[in-house]
mmCIF file of C-alpha atoms in Angstrom:
data_model
loop_
_atom_site.group_PDB
_atom_site.id
_atom_site.type_symbol
_atom_site.label_atom_id
_atom_site.label_comp_id
_atom_site.label_asym_id
_atom_site.label_seq_id
_atom_site.Cartn_x
_atom_site.Cartn_y
_atom_site.Cartn_z
ATOM 1 C CA MET A 1 -20.822 23.018 -69.399
ATOM 2 C CA THR A 2 -17.787 25.325 -69.125
ATOM 3 C CA ARG A 3 -14.899 24.957 -66.670
ATOM 4 C CA LYS A 4 -16.243 27.820 -64.569
ATOM 5 C CA THR A 5 -19.789 26.464 -64.221
ATOM 6 C CA GLY A 6 -18.408 22.972 -63.551
ATOM 7 C CA ALA A 7 -16.188 24.361 -60.792
ATOM 8 C CA ALA A 8 -19.135 26.207 -59.219
ATOM 9 C CA LEU A 9 -21.278 23.036 -59.229
ATOM 10 C CA THR A 10 -18.446 21.002 -57.691
ATOM 11 C CA SER A 11 -18.035 23.649 -54.997
ATOM 12 C CA ALA A 12 -21.753 23.592 -54.130
ATOM 13 C CA PHE A 13 -21.843 19.778 -53.931
ATOM 14 C CA VAL A 14 -18.792 19.570 -51.657
ATOM 15 C CA ALA A 15 -20.098 22.364 -49.422
ATOM 16 C CA GLY A 16 -23.446 20.584 -49.067
ATOM 17 C CA THR A 17 -21.854 17.286 -48.096
ATOM 18 C CA LEU A 18 -19.540 18.857 -45.513
ATOM 19 C CA ALA A 19 -22.322 21.021 -44.061
ATOM 20 C CA VAL A 20 -24.545 18.022 -43.322
ATOM 21 C CA ILE A 21 -21.725 15.979 -41.759
ATOM 22 C CA LYS A 22 -20.459 18.824 -39.559
ATOM 23 C CA LEU A 23 -23.890 20.077 -38.491
ATOM 24 C CA VAL A 24 -25.067 16.633 -37.388
ATOM 25 C CA THR A 25 -21.789 15.962 -35.536
ATOM 26 C CA GLY A 26 -21.680 19.407 -33.919
ATOM 27 C CA LEU A 27 -25.231 19.118 -32.599
ATOM 28 C CA MET A 28 -24.639 15.556 -31.351
ATOM 29 C CA ILE A 29 -21.536 16.414 -29.310
ATOM 30 C CA ASN A 30 -22.663 19.982 -28.426
ATOM 31 C CA SER A 31 -19.593 21.674 -29.962
ATOM 32 C CA LEU A 32 -20.127 25.282 -31.052
ATOM 33 C CA VAL A 33 -16.918 25.420 -33.099
ATOM 34 C CA ILE A 34 -18.103 22.468 -35.225
ATOM 35 C CA VAL A 35 -21.580 23.996 -35.585
ATOM 36 C CA THR A 36 -19.791 27.231 -36.531
ATOM 37 C CA SER A 37 -17.894 25.381 -39.232
ATOM 38 C CA ALA A 38 -21.159 23.788 -40.406
ATOM 39 C CA VAL A 39 -22.820 27.226 -40.655
ATOM 40 C CA ASP A 40 -19.880 28.374 -42.742
ATOM 41 C CA SER A 41 -20.358 25.374 -45.045
ATOM 42 C CA ILE A 42 -24.077 26.177 -45.357
ATOM 43 C CA MET A 43 -23.081 29.672 -46.431
ATOM 44 C CA ASP A 44 -20.763 28.015 -48.950
ATOM 45 C CA ILE A 45 -23.751 26.206 -50.468
ATOM 46 C CA VAL A 46 -25.646 29.462 -50.851
ATOM 47 C CA THR A 47 -22.716 31.382 -52.312
ATOM 48 C CA SER A 48 -21.633 28.561 -54.634
ATOM 49 C CA SER A 49 -25.190 28.323 -55.955
ATOM 50 C CA ILE A 50 -25.235 32.070 -56.542
ATOM 51 C CA ASN A 51 -21.861 31.779 -58.255
ATOM 52 C CA TYR A 52 -23.102 29.029 -60.568
ATOM 53 C CA TYR A 53 -26.038 31.081 -61.862
ATOM 54 C CA ALA A 54 -23.955 34.272 -61.999
ATOM 55 C CA ILE A 55 -21.278 32.578 -64.102
ATOM 56 C CA LYS A 56 -23.913 31.143 -66.447
ATOM 57 C CA ALA A 57 -25.444 34.602 -66.827
ATOM 58 C CA SER A 58 -22.071 36.307 -67.349
ATOM 59 C CA GLU A 59 -21.186 33.900 -70.164
ATOM 60 C CA GLN A 60 -24.234 34.871 -72.213
ATOM 61 C CA PRO A 61 -23.377 36.896 -75.339
ATOM 62 C CA PRO A 62 -24.237 40.608 -75.563
ATOM 63 C CA ASP A 63 -27.844 41.390 -76.421
ATOM 64 C CA LYS A 64 -30.000 44.439 -77.097
ATOM 65 C CA GLU A 65 -30.378 45.326 -73.408
ATOM 66 C CA HIS A 66 -26.760 44.477 -72.516
ATOM 67 C CA PRO A 67 -24.597 45.524 -75.496
ATOM 68 C CA PHE A 68 -21.405 45.283 -73.406
ATOM 69 C CA GLY A 69 -22.235 41.756 -72.257
ATOM 70 C CA HIS A 70 -23.273 40.336 -68.882
ATOM 71 C CA HIS A 71 -19.879 40.174 -67.194
ATOM 72 C CA LYS A 72 -20.853 42.252 -64.160
ATOM 73 C CA TYR A 73 -23.107 39.441 -62.992
ATOM 74 C CA GLU A 74 -19.894 37.854 -61.699
ATOM 75 C CA SER A 75 -18.948 40.996 -59.795
ATOM 76 C CA LEU A 76 -22.477 41.309 -58.406
ATOM 77 C CA ALA A 77 -22.400 37.677 -57.244
ATOM 78 C CA THR A 78 -19.072 38.282 -55.509
ATOM 79 C CA PHE A 79 -20.548 41.323 -53.749
ATOM 80 C CA ILE A 80 -23.538 39.285 -52.539
ATOM 81 C CA GLN A 81 -21.172 36.534 -51.427
ATOM 82 C CA SER A 82 -19.187 38.981 -49.297
ATOM 83 C CA ILE A 83 -22.390 40.109 -47.542
ATOM 84 C CA ILE A 84 -23.419 36.504 -46.842
ATOM 85 C CA ILE A 85 -19.972 35.673 -45.449
ATOM 86 C CA MET A 86 -20.154 38.740 -43.210
ATOM 87 C CA LEU A 87 -23.601 37.776 -41.879
ATOM 88 C CA SER A 88 -22.377 34.266 -41.080
ATOM 89 C CA GLY A 89 -19.563 35.816 -39.039
ATOM 90 C CA PHE A 90 -22.009 37.905 -37.004
ATOM 91 C CA TYR A 91 -24.217 34.825 -36.454
ATOM 92 C CA ILE A 92 -21.237 32.911 -35.035
ATOM 93 C CA LEU A 93 -20.514 35.815 -32.677
ATOM 94 C CA TYR A 94 -24.083 35.614 -31.407
ATOM 95 C CA GLU A 95 -23.887 31.836 -30.891
ATOM 96 C CA ALA A 96 -20.552 32.148 -29.069
ATOM 97 C CA TYR A 97 -22.066 34.669 -26.664
ATOM 98 C CA SER A 98 -25.084 32.416 -26.129
ATOM 99 C CA LYS A 99 -22.932 29.367 -25.331
ATOM 100 C CA TYR A 100 -20.757 31.357 -22.943
ATOM 101 C CA ILE A 101 -23.808 32.584 -21.026
ATOM 102 C CA ASN A 102 -25.382 29.107 -20.836
ATOM 103 C CA LYS A 103 -22.029 27.399 -20.005
ATOM 104 C CA GLU A 104 -22.661 24.383 -22.252
ATOM 105 C CA SER A 105 -20.141 21.512 -22.425
ATOM 106 C CA VAL A 106 -18.684 19.530 -25.326
ATOM 107 C CA THR A 107 -19.202 15.748 -25.371
ATOM 108 C CA ASN A 108 -17.547 12.915 -27.369
ATOM 109 C CA VAL A 109 -14.639 14.992 -28.678
ATOM 110 C CA ASN A 110 -13.150 12.126 -30.718
ATOM 111 C CA ASN A 111 -16.040 12.064 -33.203
ATOM 112 C CA GLY A 112 -15.597 15.776 -33.723
ATOM 113 C CA LEU A 113 -11.890 15.343 -34.444
ATOM 114 C CA TYR A 114 -12.528 12.641 -37.065
ATOM 115 C CA VAL A 115 -15.068 14.815 -38.864
ATOM 116 C CA MET A 116 -12.827 17.896 -38.866
ATOM 117 C CA PHE A 117 -9.775 16.026 -40.200
ATOM 118 C CA PHE A 118 -11.921 14.660 -43.031
ATOM 119 C CA SER A 119 -13.299 18.144 -43.708
ATOM 120 C CA ILE A 120 -9.829 19.705 -43.945
ATOM 121 C CA LEU A 121 -8.633 17.070 -46.414
ATOM 122 C CA VAL A 122 -11.629 17.507 -48.730
ATOM 123 C CA THR A 123 -11.537 21.309 -48.484
ATOM 124 C CA LEU A 124 -7.807 21.395 -49.297
ATOM 125 C CA PHE A 125 -8.328 19.527 -52.581
ATOM 126 C CA LEU A 126 -11.333 21.707 -53.450
ATOM 127 C CA THR A 127 -9.379 24.921 -52.767
ATOM 128 C CA ILE A 128 -6.520 23.846 -55.050
ATOM 129 C CA PHE A 129 -9.025 22.965 -57.783
ATOM 130 C CA LEU A 130 -10.875 26.299 -57.496
ATOM 131 C CA ARG A 131 -7.640 28.320 -57.395
ATOM 132 C CA ARG A 132 -6.342 26.724 -60.583
ATOM 133 C CA THR A 133 -9.664 27.162 -62.391
ATOM 134 C CA ALA A 134 -9.986 30.791 -61.232
ATOM 135 C CA LYS A 135 -6.458 31.588 -62.444
ATOM 136 C CA ARG A 136 -6.975 29.845 -65.794
ATOM 137 C CA GLU A 137 -10.342 31.512 -66.426
ATOM 138 C CA GLU A 138 -9.515 34.814 -64.664
ATOM 139 C CA SER A 139 -12.764 34.493 -62.717
ATOM 140 C CA ALA A 140 -13.254 36.876 -59.788
ATOM 141 C CA VAL A 141 -16.189 34.898 -58.448
ATOM 142 C CA LEU A 142 -14.275 31.591 -58.388
ATOM 143 C CA LYS A 143 -11.331 33.361 -56.795
ATOM 144 C CA ALA A 144 -13.710 34.572 -54.086
ATOM 145 C CA ASP A 145 -15.032 31.041 -53.680
ATOM 146 C CA ALA A 146 -11.484 29.701 -53.305
ATOM 147 C CA LEU A 147 -10.753 32.392 -50.709
ATOM 148 C CA HIS A 148 -13.801 31.290 -48.755
ATOM 149 C CA TYR A 149 -12.561 27.693 -48.672
ATOM 150 C CA GLU A 150 -9.081 28.818 -47.658
ATOM 151 C CA ILE A 151 -10.728 30.507 -44.700
ATOM 152 C CA ASP A 152 -12.528 27.219 -44.029
ATOM 153 C CA ILE A 153 -9.201 25.395 -43.805
ATOM 154 C CA LEU A 154 -7.897 27.899 -41.256
ATOM 155 C CA THR A 155 -11.100 27.792 -39.234
ATOM 156 C CA ASN A 156 -11.133 23.986 -39.326
ATOM 157 C CA LEU A 157 -7.579 23.948 -37.964
ATOM 158 C CA GLY A 158 -8.789 26.234 -35.196
ATOM 159 C CA VAL A 159 -11.666 23.851 -34.507
ATOM 160 C CA ILE A 160 -9.272 20.888 -34.262
ATOM 161 C CA GLY A 161 -6.997 22.818 -31.906
ATOM 162 C CA THR A 162 -10.000 23.718 -29.771
ATOM 163 C CA LEU A 163 -11.199 20.117 -29.573
ATOM 164 C CA PHE A 164 -7.728 18.963 -28.532
ATOM 165 C CA VAL A 165 -7.649 21.568 -25.743
ATOM 166 C CA VAL A 166 -11.091 20.499 -24.518
ATOM 167 C CA LYS A 167 -10.112 16.817 -24.735
ATOM 168 C CA PHE A 168 -6.868 17.065 -22.768
ATOM 169 C CA THR A 169 -7.537 19.971 -20.389
ATOM 170 C CA GLY A 170 -11.306 20.126 -19.999
ATOM 171 C CA ILE A 171 -11.254 23.926 -20.433
ATOM 172 C CA GLU A 172 -14.718 24.426 -21.965
ATOM 173 C CA ILE A 173 -14.418 28.222 -22.340
ATOM 174 C CA ILE A 174 -12.006 27.693 -25.239
ATOM 175 C CA ASP A 175 -14.908 26.558 -27.464
ATOM 176 C CA PRO A 176 -16.793 29.906 -27.602
ATOM 177 C CA VAL A 177 -13.527 31.910 -27.433
ATOM 178 C CA VAL A 178 -12.098 30.274 -30.572
ATOM 179 C CA SER A 179 -15.493 30.680 -32.252
ATOM 180 C CA VAL A 180 -15.270 34.431 -31.628
ATOM 181 C CA LEU A 181 -11.776 34.584 -33.138
ATOM 182 C CA ILE A 182 -12.967 32.672 -36.206
ATOM 183 C CA ALA A 183 -15.982 34.964 -36.554
ATOM 184 C CA VAL A 184 -13.807 38.107 -36.401
ATOM 185 C CA TYR A 185 -11.531 36.714 -39.109
ATOM 186 C CA ILE A 186 -14.546 35.816 -41.275
ATOM 187 C CA VAL A 187 -15.992 39.341 -40.969
ATOM 188 C CA TYR A 188 -12.585 40.878 -41.796
ATOM 189 C CA SER A 189 -12.197 38.669 -44.899
ATOM 190 C CA ALA A 190 -15.726 39.548 -46.029
ATOM 191 C CA LEU A 191 -15.034 43.277 -45.715
ATOM 192 C CA LYS A 192 -11.810 42.915 -47.708
ATOM 193 C CA LEU A 193 -13.594 40.939 -50.438
ATOM 194 C CA ASN A 194 -16.418 43.489 -50.512
ATOM 195 C CA PHE A 195 -13.955 46.351 -50.938
ATOM 196 C CA ASN A 196 -12.139 44.647 -53.827
ATOM 197 C CA VAL A 197 -15.235 43.715 -55.831
ATOM 198 C CA THR A 198 -16.766 47.165 -55.349
ATOM 199 C CA LYS A 199 -13.928 48.475 -57.532
ATOM 200 C CA ASP A 200 -15.351 46.462 -60.459
ATOM 201 C CA LEU A 201 -18.908 47.603 -59.795
ATOM 202 C CA VAL A 202 -17.934 51.294 -59.854
ATOM 203 C CA ASP A 203 -15.637 50.894 -62.903
ATOM 204 C CA THR A 204 -12.313 51.474 -61.180
ATOM 205 C CA GLU A 205 -9.306 51.372 -63.528
ATOM 206 C CA LEU A 206 -7.406 48.160 -64.089
ATOM 207 C CA PRO A 207 -4.360 47.602 -61.826
ATOM 208 C CA VAL A 208 -1.342 49.790 -62.565
ATOM 209 C CA ASP A 209 0.788 46.911 -63.861
ATOM 210 C CA ILE A 210 -1.819 45.975 -66.488
ATOM 211 C CA LYS A 211 -2.277 49.600 -67.565
ATOM 212 C CA GLU A 212 1.499 50.025 -67.892
ATOM 213 C CA LYS A 213 1.624 46.877 -70.009
ATOM 214 C CA ILE A 214 -1.026 48.330 -72.332
ATOM 215 C CA ILE A 215 0.957 51.580 -72.659
ATOM 216 C CA ASP A 216 4.157 49.639 -73.432
ATOM 217 C CA ILE A 217 2.345 47.749 -76.207
ATOM 218 C CA ILE A 218 1.037 50.979 -77.761
ATOM 219 C CA LYS A 219 4.503 52.575 -77.617
ATOM 220 C CA GLN A 220 5.949 49.641 -79.553
ATOM 221 C CA TYR A 221 3.966 50.937 -82.549
ATOM 222 C CA ASP A 222 5.155 54.558 -82.370
ATOM 223 C CA ASP A 223 6.168 54.341 -86.030
ATOM 224 C CA TYR A 224 2.512 53.990 -87.000
ATOM 225 C CA HIS A 225 0.942 56.781 -84.933
ATOM 226 C CA LEU A 226 1.739 60.290 -83.727
ATOM 227 C CA ASP A 227 0.399 59.915 -80.173
ATOM 228 C CA PHE A 228 -2.391 58.415 -78.064
ATOM 229 C CA HIS A 229 -4.583 59.807 -75.299
ATOM 230 C CA ARG A 230 -7.795 59.206 -73.316
ATOM 231 C CA LEU A 231 -6.715 55.691 -72.358
ATOM 232 C CA ARG A 232 -9.517 54.288 -70.202
ATOM 233 C CA THR A 233 -9.742 50.873 -68.565
ATOM 234 C CA ARG A 234 -12.229 49.002 -66.392
ATOM 235 C CA GLN A 235 -13.170 45.461 -65.476
ATOM 236 C CA ALA A 236 -16.459 43.566 -65.240
ATOM 237 C CA GLY A 237 -16.142 40.056 -63.837
ATOM 238 C CA SER A 238 -13.255 38.478 -65.698
ATOM 239 C CA LYS A 239 -13.651 40.783 -68.738
ATOM 240 C CA LYS A 240 -11.277 43.736 -69.117
ATOM 241 C CA PHE A 241 -12.324 46.737 -71.199
ATOM 242 C CA VAL A 242 -9.809 49.092 -72.835
ATOM 243 C CA ASP A 243 -10.450 52.089 -75.059
ATOM 244 C CA LEU A 244 -8.215 54.918 -76.270
ATOM 245 C CA HIS A 245 -7.807 57.620 -78.899
ATOM 246 C CA LEU A 246 -5.013 57.262 -81.443
ATOM 247 C CA THR A 247 -3.779 60.265 -83.452
ATOM 248 C CA LEU A 248 -2.613 59.543 -87.014
ATOM 249 C CA CYS A 249 -1.276 61.646 -89.837
ATOM 250 C CA ARG A 250 -4.288 63.114 -91.608
ATOM 251 C CA GLU A 251 -2.916 61.911 -94.943
ATOM 252 C CA VAL A 252 -3.205 58.240 -93.920
ATOM 253 C CA SER A 253 -5.908 56.456 -95.891
ATOM 254 C CA LEU A 254 -8.961 55.088 -94.092
ATOM 255 C CA LYS A 255 -7.858 51.574 -95.022
ATOM 256 C CA ASP A 256 -4.396 52.038 -93.498
ATOM 257 C CA ALA A 257 -5.814 53.754 -90.410
ATOM 258 C CA HIS A 258 -8.082 50.758 -89.866
ATOM 259 C CA LYS A 259 -5.090 48.406 -90.214
ATOM 260 C CA ILE A 260 -3.118 50.356 -87.625
ATOM 261 C CA ALA A 261 -5.978 50.174 -85.139
ATOM 262 C CA ASP A 262 -6.472 46.460 -85.858
ATOM 263 C CA ILE A 263 -2.845 45.504 -85.274
ATOM 264 C CA ILE A 264 -2.654 47.365 -81.952
ATOM 265 C CA GLU A 265 -6.025 46.030 -80.777
ATOM 266 C CA LYS A 266 -4.980 42.477 -81.644
ATOM 267 C CA ARG A 267 -1.659 42.822 -79.810
ATOM 268 C CA ILE A 268 -3.382 44.099 -76.654
ATOM 269 C CA ARG A 269 -5.948 41.278 -76.786
ATOM 270 C CA ASP A 270 -3.128 38.748 -77.169
ATOM 271 C CA GLU A 271 -1.118 40.162 -74.255
ATOM 272 C CA ILE A 272 -4.009 41.025 -71.897
ATOM 273 C CA LYS A 273 -6.122 37.912 -71.542
ATOM 274 C CA ASN A 274 -9.903 38.271 -71.852
ATOM 275 C CA SER A 275 -9.779 41.910 -72.941
ATOM 276 C CA ASP A 276 -12.131 43.932 -75.142
ATOM 277 C CA VAL A 277 -10.273 46.749 -76.956
ATOM 278 C CA ILE A 278 -11.676 49.721 -78.870
ATOM 279 C CA ILE A 279 -9.433 52.304 -80.591
ATOM 280 C CA HIS A 280 -10.844 55.600 -81.844
ATOM 281 C CA ILE A 281 -8.826 57.094 -84.713
ATOM 282 C CA GLU A 282 -8.279 60.864 -84.862
ATOM 283 C CA PRO A 283 -6.558 62.864 -87.633
ATOM 284 C CA CYS A 284 -3.688 65.148 -86.701
ATOM 285 C CA GLU A 285 -4.846 68.792 -86.522
ATOM 286 C CA ASP A 286 -1.332 70.243 -86.442
ATOM 287 C CA GLU A 287 -0.596 72.575 -89.355
ATOM 288 C CA ASN A 288 2.867 71.022 -89.558
ATOM 289 C CA CYS A 289 1.553 67.485 -89.542
ATOM 290 C CA PRO A 290 3.776 65.146 -91.591
ATOM 291 C CA GLY A 291 2.450 64.828 -95.117
ATOM 292 C CA ILE A 292 2.135 62.098 -97.645
ATOM 293 C CA ASP A 293 5.871 61.292 -97.588
ATOM 294 C CA TYR A 294 5.660 60.437 -93.891
ATOM 295 C CA CYS A 295 2.595 58.296 -94.459
ATOM 296 C CA ASP A 296 4.133 56.390 -97.359
ATOM 297 C CA LYS A 297 7.239 55.752 -95.276
ATOM 298 C CA LYS A 298 5.582 54.695 -92.052
ATOM 299 C CA VAL A 299 2.444 52.795 -93.023
ATOM 300 C CA ARG A 300 3.676 49.445 -94.187
ATOM 301 C CA ILE A 301 1.578 47.027 -92.187
ATOM 302 C CA ASP A 302 0.344 43.525 -92.592
ATOM 303 C CA VAL A 303 -2.136 42.531 -89.877
ATOM 304 C CA ASP A 304 -2.630 39.101 -91.328
#
């Protein structure tokens, strides 16, 4: 089991445990904000399960039907997760409206407070764990999972604040009102997540800072090539794809041309974590292209 799949399983287990505790407590004391938090945890179970299978699929090696690998399974899982999060937000809005119309009251606030404090503590540790794993593995789907739990912490704090208000003031309307605010924030976060992952699914270029880093690396080897063009980048899950055309003196031997491509590809892979690099070599078509003297002078490489 890899770090990523282990993190996804841990996330699903924690979400399941918290969902059961909060749902039972919320129904017992008739608190919509706790039930809202429980619904969010149930969504966590679904999304974490999807993430687990998506990560397993994305880690499979390339095959005949998927020669570029299965990395977009991660992006697809993140997209599905954003939809599920959004739907949970709309469900909470519906429940808040229903409770407001029926004017239901919260009972036994203390039990709700104990459960929510416990939930925040567990979720905080889980979020830190997922964030570190996502950063180490450069996993978009685990990053999305961590974001979801960060939202949980904020919503749980809102739940605690709501329960305190109900406990000390008896203002029952605060329960559905806070639920609406939480739901709006959940829907907003889902839309933002959906927008970001869609960039991967439609092969948007890598961020500008990464592309500039790639260009800087290529320019460090100006002595070995005449120019480069058609630099293209994209990302699928945590995998980054880079390809470009490199123009060399036409007198360079095939062996030396291959060495030049190898050394640049290796440098990019070393500097840009989890990258797949392909360099297409082109001969110079300029009539005044440097001849054999230039090649003998410039091509002195050792890629080992």
